[in-house]
Amino acid sequence: MTERMRESLSALMDGEADELELERVLKQIGEDGELRATWVRYHAVQAVIGKQAVPDLSIDISAGVRDAIAQPATTGSRRWQGLLRPVAGFAVAASVATTVVLGGQQLASLNGSPATAEADVAMGMAPVGLVNSLGATSVRASFGTQSVPVLQPATGTAYSELARQRMQRFAQEHAEQAALNTPQGMLPFARVQRITE
Amino acid sequence: MPRLFPRLPLMTAQARRLSRWLFAVATTTLPAAALAASCPGADPEALKWLDRMSRSSHQAAYHGVVTLQRGEDMQVMQISHSVSGDTTSEQLTKLTGQGARIVREDHPLDCVHTGHRLLQLGAALGAGECGVAEYYRFDVSEGERIAGRQAVRIRVEPLDMYRYGYLMELDRETGLLLKSSTLGRGDLVLERFQFANLSYGSPMPSGADVEVTHEAAHPLPDSAMSTEDLHSGWSVQWLPRGFVLTEADPATRSGRRTFTDGLAAFSVFLEPLSREIRAGEGIAREGSTLSYTRGLSLSDQPVLVTVIGEVPVNTARMVADSVRWAQ
């Protein structure tokens, strides 16, 4: 692992990596065992320092990361691209960042830090979502009569995680409407990962 | 309004000219209608097909196996749609992944929802109304054979950057949508759904194992958003051209608003927070579905605005930007 890579990884951990650094790390992480080990170590340290609970997510990181890289490559050059470049940049960075957060959590939990009850609550249906992940600190706040944790997002990665949680929570309600108002009939329900009664 | 002339057969030619002039004056005050006067891209044949597609999805009886592909992920499901008397029932059963079934019973045949109303231009077409042709360009050509049926292909290109394009294949005989690809920038396929087999008529025998059955609500599902959390009404101040509310009159305290342009839909969710959070934005994607979440302060009230739907990220961002409390 090069010094440059170590710097990129460090920037990534601090939530300060730019798109190029993200790409550099993600391209390498599949092949470079040392880089992977360092990433695990960084996350373990961060988890200890921040006393962050880590939910156990069984997600294949390297495959997820490869997908994240594969996507921007397929867009090619088209007439809208020049116009939309800044937007596209944001989109790519955000989708990659989400993968990194999940990966980080998994790596940390592999390292022996067990998921706590609080983390289970966090992954559930709290009125205001909570992520104990990269750059996020959890605070307690009262929400009506219930006392629920509230997210204090410190970085863009925390927001990506929030967006992912909102998708899980609201997808079915959106599908109800889409199924009545778009041409594909009931198909929008197939876009919902987990249908609930 | 477009039916005004046929309904008044006794008018003199002069009166007809006058009323036509009044009609023109009246409509130019509406921005949408003003644009309708100049919609050279409107292909009447394509619009006729869309009209047929929209009606057939609701009125025909059919069942079949459908695949939905999003990236590497491929889902297989059974879809059935039956008509009995003046109501329809439909069902979607997932055959892969989660064993879930979604059922909608007793949907009145004459119940046409906002999105379909935008596609069923019917008589309005002749009156210079462009409908969806104001924000999409259509191109009709010979389609391939899908699920054993000969199809008509409609290429749908967005005229602005606030919506995706589509490649649709419709049954040449019935107008039913047999295959549809959602196209992002550079014609990147974000999602593709397609009938693998299709039978018209008899209801489908069902043997699939199901763990969860969800009764799709009609007409209005209750929002998962607790309405007590919202102390005042809110609205979305900016929408891409052609997008309208799916419900004519959403409850002011509801935390959700859904909009459609006939082909795409997105929902806006507003969650008041009890604490300040650092302002920011994030996105998550699955196929053509985007979730865009933004934390901000609306008149000193911290909120999370989330836009979920099959639209590009710039649409979601602009819409989230324009959420305001009602005055």
Short mmCIF file of C-alpha atoms in Angstrom, two decimals, chain A residues 67 71 74-76 78-81 83-85 87-88 90-92 94-95 98 126-129 139-143 150-156 159-164 166-197, chain B residues 53 68 70 75 77 90 92 94 98 100 102 104 107 113-116 157 161 177 185-186 188 191 193 212-214 216-217 219 221 223-225 229 246-247 256 258 260 262-267 269 271-286 289 291 293 295 306 308-310 313 317:
data_model
loop_
_atom_site.label_atom_id
_atom_site.label_comp_id
_atom_site.label_asym_id
_atom_site.label_seq_id
_atom_site.Cartn_x
_atom_site.Cartn_y
_atom_site.Cartn_z
CA ASP A 67 -20.70 -2.19 -8.62
CA GLN A 71 -21.72 2.31 -12.73
CA THR A 74 -21.14 2.82 -18.20
CA THR A 75 -22.60 6.29 -18.62
CA GLY A 76 -20.40 7.07 -21.58
CA ARG A 78 -23.65 11.87 -24.32
CA ARG A 79 -25.05 15.22 -25.08
CA TRP A 80 -26.44 15.87 -21.59
CA GLN A 81 -23.26 14.92 -19.90
CA LEU A 83 -24.59 19.97 -18.80
CA LEU A 84 -25.14 17.56 -15.96
CA ARG A 85 -21.57 16.97 -14.97
CA VAL A 87 -24.94 16.69 -10.69
CA ALA A 88 -23.52 13.42 -11.90
CA PHE A 90 -22.53 14.43 -6.72
CA ALA A 91 -24.56 11.32 -7.51
CA VAL A 92 -21.53 9.12 -7.99
CA ALA A 94 -22.90 9.86 -2.80
CA SER A 95 -23.62 6.34 -4.03
CA THR A 98 -23.11 4.81 0.97
CA ALA A 126 -37.52 5.27 14.66
CA PRO A 127 -39.46 8.43 13.74
CA VAL A 128 -36.19 10.14 13.08
CA GLY A 129 -33.63 7.78 11.70
CA VAL A 139 -27.93 12.14 20.66
CA ARG A 140 -30.99 11.46 22.72
CA ALA A 141 -33.99 13.64 22.09
CA SER A 142 -37.58 13.40 23.06
CA PHE A 143 -39.98 12.96 20.19
CA VAL A 150 -31.79 11.44 16.71
CA LEU A 151 -29.12 11.56 14.12
CA GLN A 152 -26.65 14.38 14.17
CA PRO A 153 -25.15 14.04 10.75
CA ALA A 154 -21.61 15.26 10.63
CA THR A 155 -20.77 14.30 7.10
CA GLY A 156 -22.32 13.63 3.74
CA TYR A 159 -26.92 11.80 4.93
CA SER A 160 -26.53 9.05 2.34
CA GLU A 161 -27.31 6.56 5.07
CA LEU A 162 -30.35 8.62 6.03
CA ALA A 163 -31.53 8.62 2.42
CA ARG A 164 -31.16 4.84 2.32
CA ARG A 166 -35.90 6.81 4.22
CA MET A 167 -36.07 4.72 1.03
CA GLN A 168 -36.72 1.58 3.09
CA ARG A 169 -39.30 3.30 5.21
CA PHE A 170 -41.25 5.22 2.56
CA ALA A 171 -40.84 3.07 -0.57
CA GLN A 172 -44.10 1.20 -0.06
CA GLU A 173 -46.12 4.34 0.52
CA HIS A 174 -44.69 5.81 -2.68
CA ALA A 175 -45.43 2.56 -4.52
CA GLU A 176 -49.10 2.74 -3.45
CA GLN A 177 -49.38 6.03 -5.28
CA ALA A 178 -47.19 5.09 -8.23
CA ALA A 179 -49.22 1.92 -8.79
CA LEU A 180 -52.36 4.00 -9.29
CA ASN A 181 -50.77 6.80 -11.30
CA THR A 182 -48.16 5.34 -13.65
CA PRO A 183 -48.64 3.00 -16.63
CA GLN A 184 -47.07 -0.17 -15.19
CA GLY A 185 -49.98 -1.11 -12.91
CA MET A 186 -48.95 -2.98 -9.75
CA LEU A 187 -45.31 -3.14 -10.81
CA PRO A 188 -44.13 -0.28 -8.54
CA PHE A 189 -44.66 -2.64 -5.61
CA ALA A 190 -41.94 -4.88 -7.03
CA ARG A 191 -39.51 -2.01 -6.46
CA VAL A 192 -40.13 -2.22 -2.72
CA GLN A 193 -37.51 -4.43 -1.11
CA ARG A 194 -39.66 -5.63 1.75
CA ILE A 195 -43.41 -5.45 1.50
CA THR A 196 -45.15 -5.03 4.83
CA GLU A 197 -48.81 -5.61 5.60
CA MET B 53 -52.28 1.58 -23.05
CA LEU B 68 -38.08 -6.70 -13.42
CA ARG B 70 -32.53 -3.34 -12.05
CA GLN B 75 -36.97 -10.23 -9.95
CA MET B 77 -43.35 -12.04 -10.39
CA GLU B 90 -55.42 -7.17 -9.48
CA LEU B 92 -48.89 -9.15 -7.90
CA LYS B 94 -43.30 -12.03 -6.05
CA GLN B 98 -39.47 -12.06 -0.41
CA ALA B 100 -44.99 -11.21 -0.90
CA ILE B 102 -50.06 -7.40 -3.18
CA ARG B 104 -56.18 -4.76 -4.85
CA HIS B 107 -61.35 -1.15 -7.97
CA HIS B 113 -56.60 8.19 -11.31
CA THR B 114 -54.68 11.39 -12.03
CA GLY B 115 -51.75 9.74 -13.78
CA HIS B 116 -54.01 7.84 -16.16
CA GLU B 157 -37.73 11.16 -24.84
CA MET B 161 -33.86 17.25 -17.68
CA LEU B 177 -47.74 -2.43 -21.92
CA ARG B 185 -28.65 9.92 -19.15
CA GLY B 186 -26.96 8.54 -22.25
CA LEU B 188 -28.40 4.05 -19.67
CA GLU B 191 -34.80 -0.51 -15.01
CA PHE B 193 -39.70 -4.74 -16.91
CA VAL B 212 -46.87 -11.53 3.40
CA THR B 213 -50.04 -10.31 1.75
CA HIS B 214 -50.50 -6.60 1.45
CA ALA B 216 -53.19 -2.25 -1.62
CA ALA B 217 -55.21 0.68 -0.44
CA PRO B 219 -58.36 5.18 -3.13
CA PRO B 221 -53.72 4.81 1.65
CA SER B 223 -49.75 7.94 5.33
CA ALA B 224 -47.15 6.25 7.48
CA MET B 225 -46.29 9.73 8.60
CA ASP B 229 -46.10 15.75 14.11
CA THR B 246 -52.07 12.54 -7.44
CA GLU B 247 -54.71 13.42 -4.88
CA ARG B 256 -46.61 13.14 2.11
CA THR B 258 -47.19 12.57 -4.48
CA THR B 260 -47.17 12.48 -11.40
CA GLY B 262 -48.59 10.47 -16.29
CA LEU B 263 -45.43 8.43 -16.86
CA ALA B 264 -43.35 9.06 -13.73
CA ALA B 265 -44.19 9.71 -10.10
CA PHE B 266 -42.38 10.97 -7.04
CA SER B 267 -43.42 11.49 -3.43
CA PHE B 269 -42.10 13.42 2.65
CA GLU B 271 -40.55 15.11 8.82
CA PRO B 272 -40.24 17.76 11.49
CA LEU B 273 -37.29 17.15 13.80
CA SER B 274 -37.14 17.94 17.47
CA ARG B 275 -33.49 19.03 17.24
CA GLU B 276 -31.33 21.01 14.92
CA ILE B 277 -29.30 18.91 12.54
CA ARG B 278 -26.45 20.02 10.39
CA ALA B 279 -27.83 20.99 7.00
CA GLY B 280 -26.93 18.57 4.25
CA GLU B 281 -28.16 16.21 1.59
CA GLY B 282 -27.73 12.58 0.64
CA ILE B 283 -28.99 10.17 -1.95
CA ALA B 284 -29.57 6.45 -2.30
CA ARG B 285 -30.53 4.66 -5.50
CA GLU B 286 -32.09 1.37 -6.48
CA THR B 289 -35.80 4.75 -7.83
CA SER B 291 -34.23 8.58 -2.45
CA THR B 293 -32.91 13.34 1.77
CA GLY B 295 -31.92 18.35 6.27
CA THR B 306 -37.18 13.30 1.44
CA ILE B 308 -38.62 9.26 -3.34
CA GLY B 309 -39.47 8.41 -6.90
CA GLU B 310 -38.46 7.52 -10.42
CA VAL B 313 -31.62 13.73 -8.74
CA ARG B 317 -33.17 18.52 -5.30
#
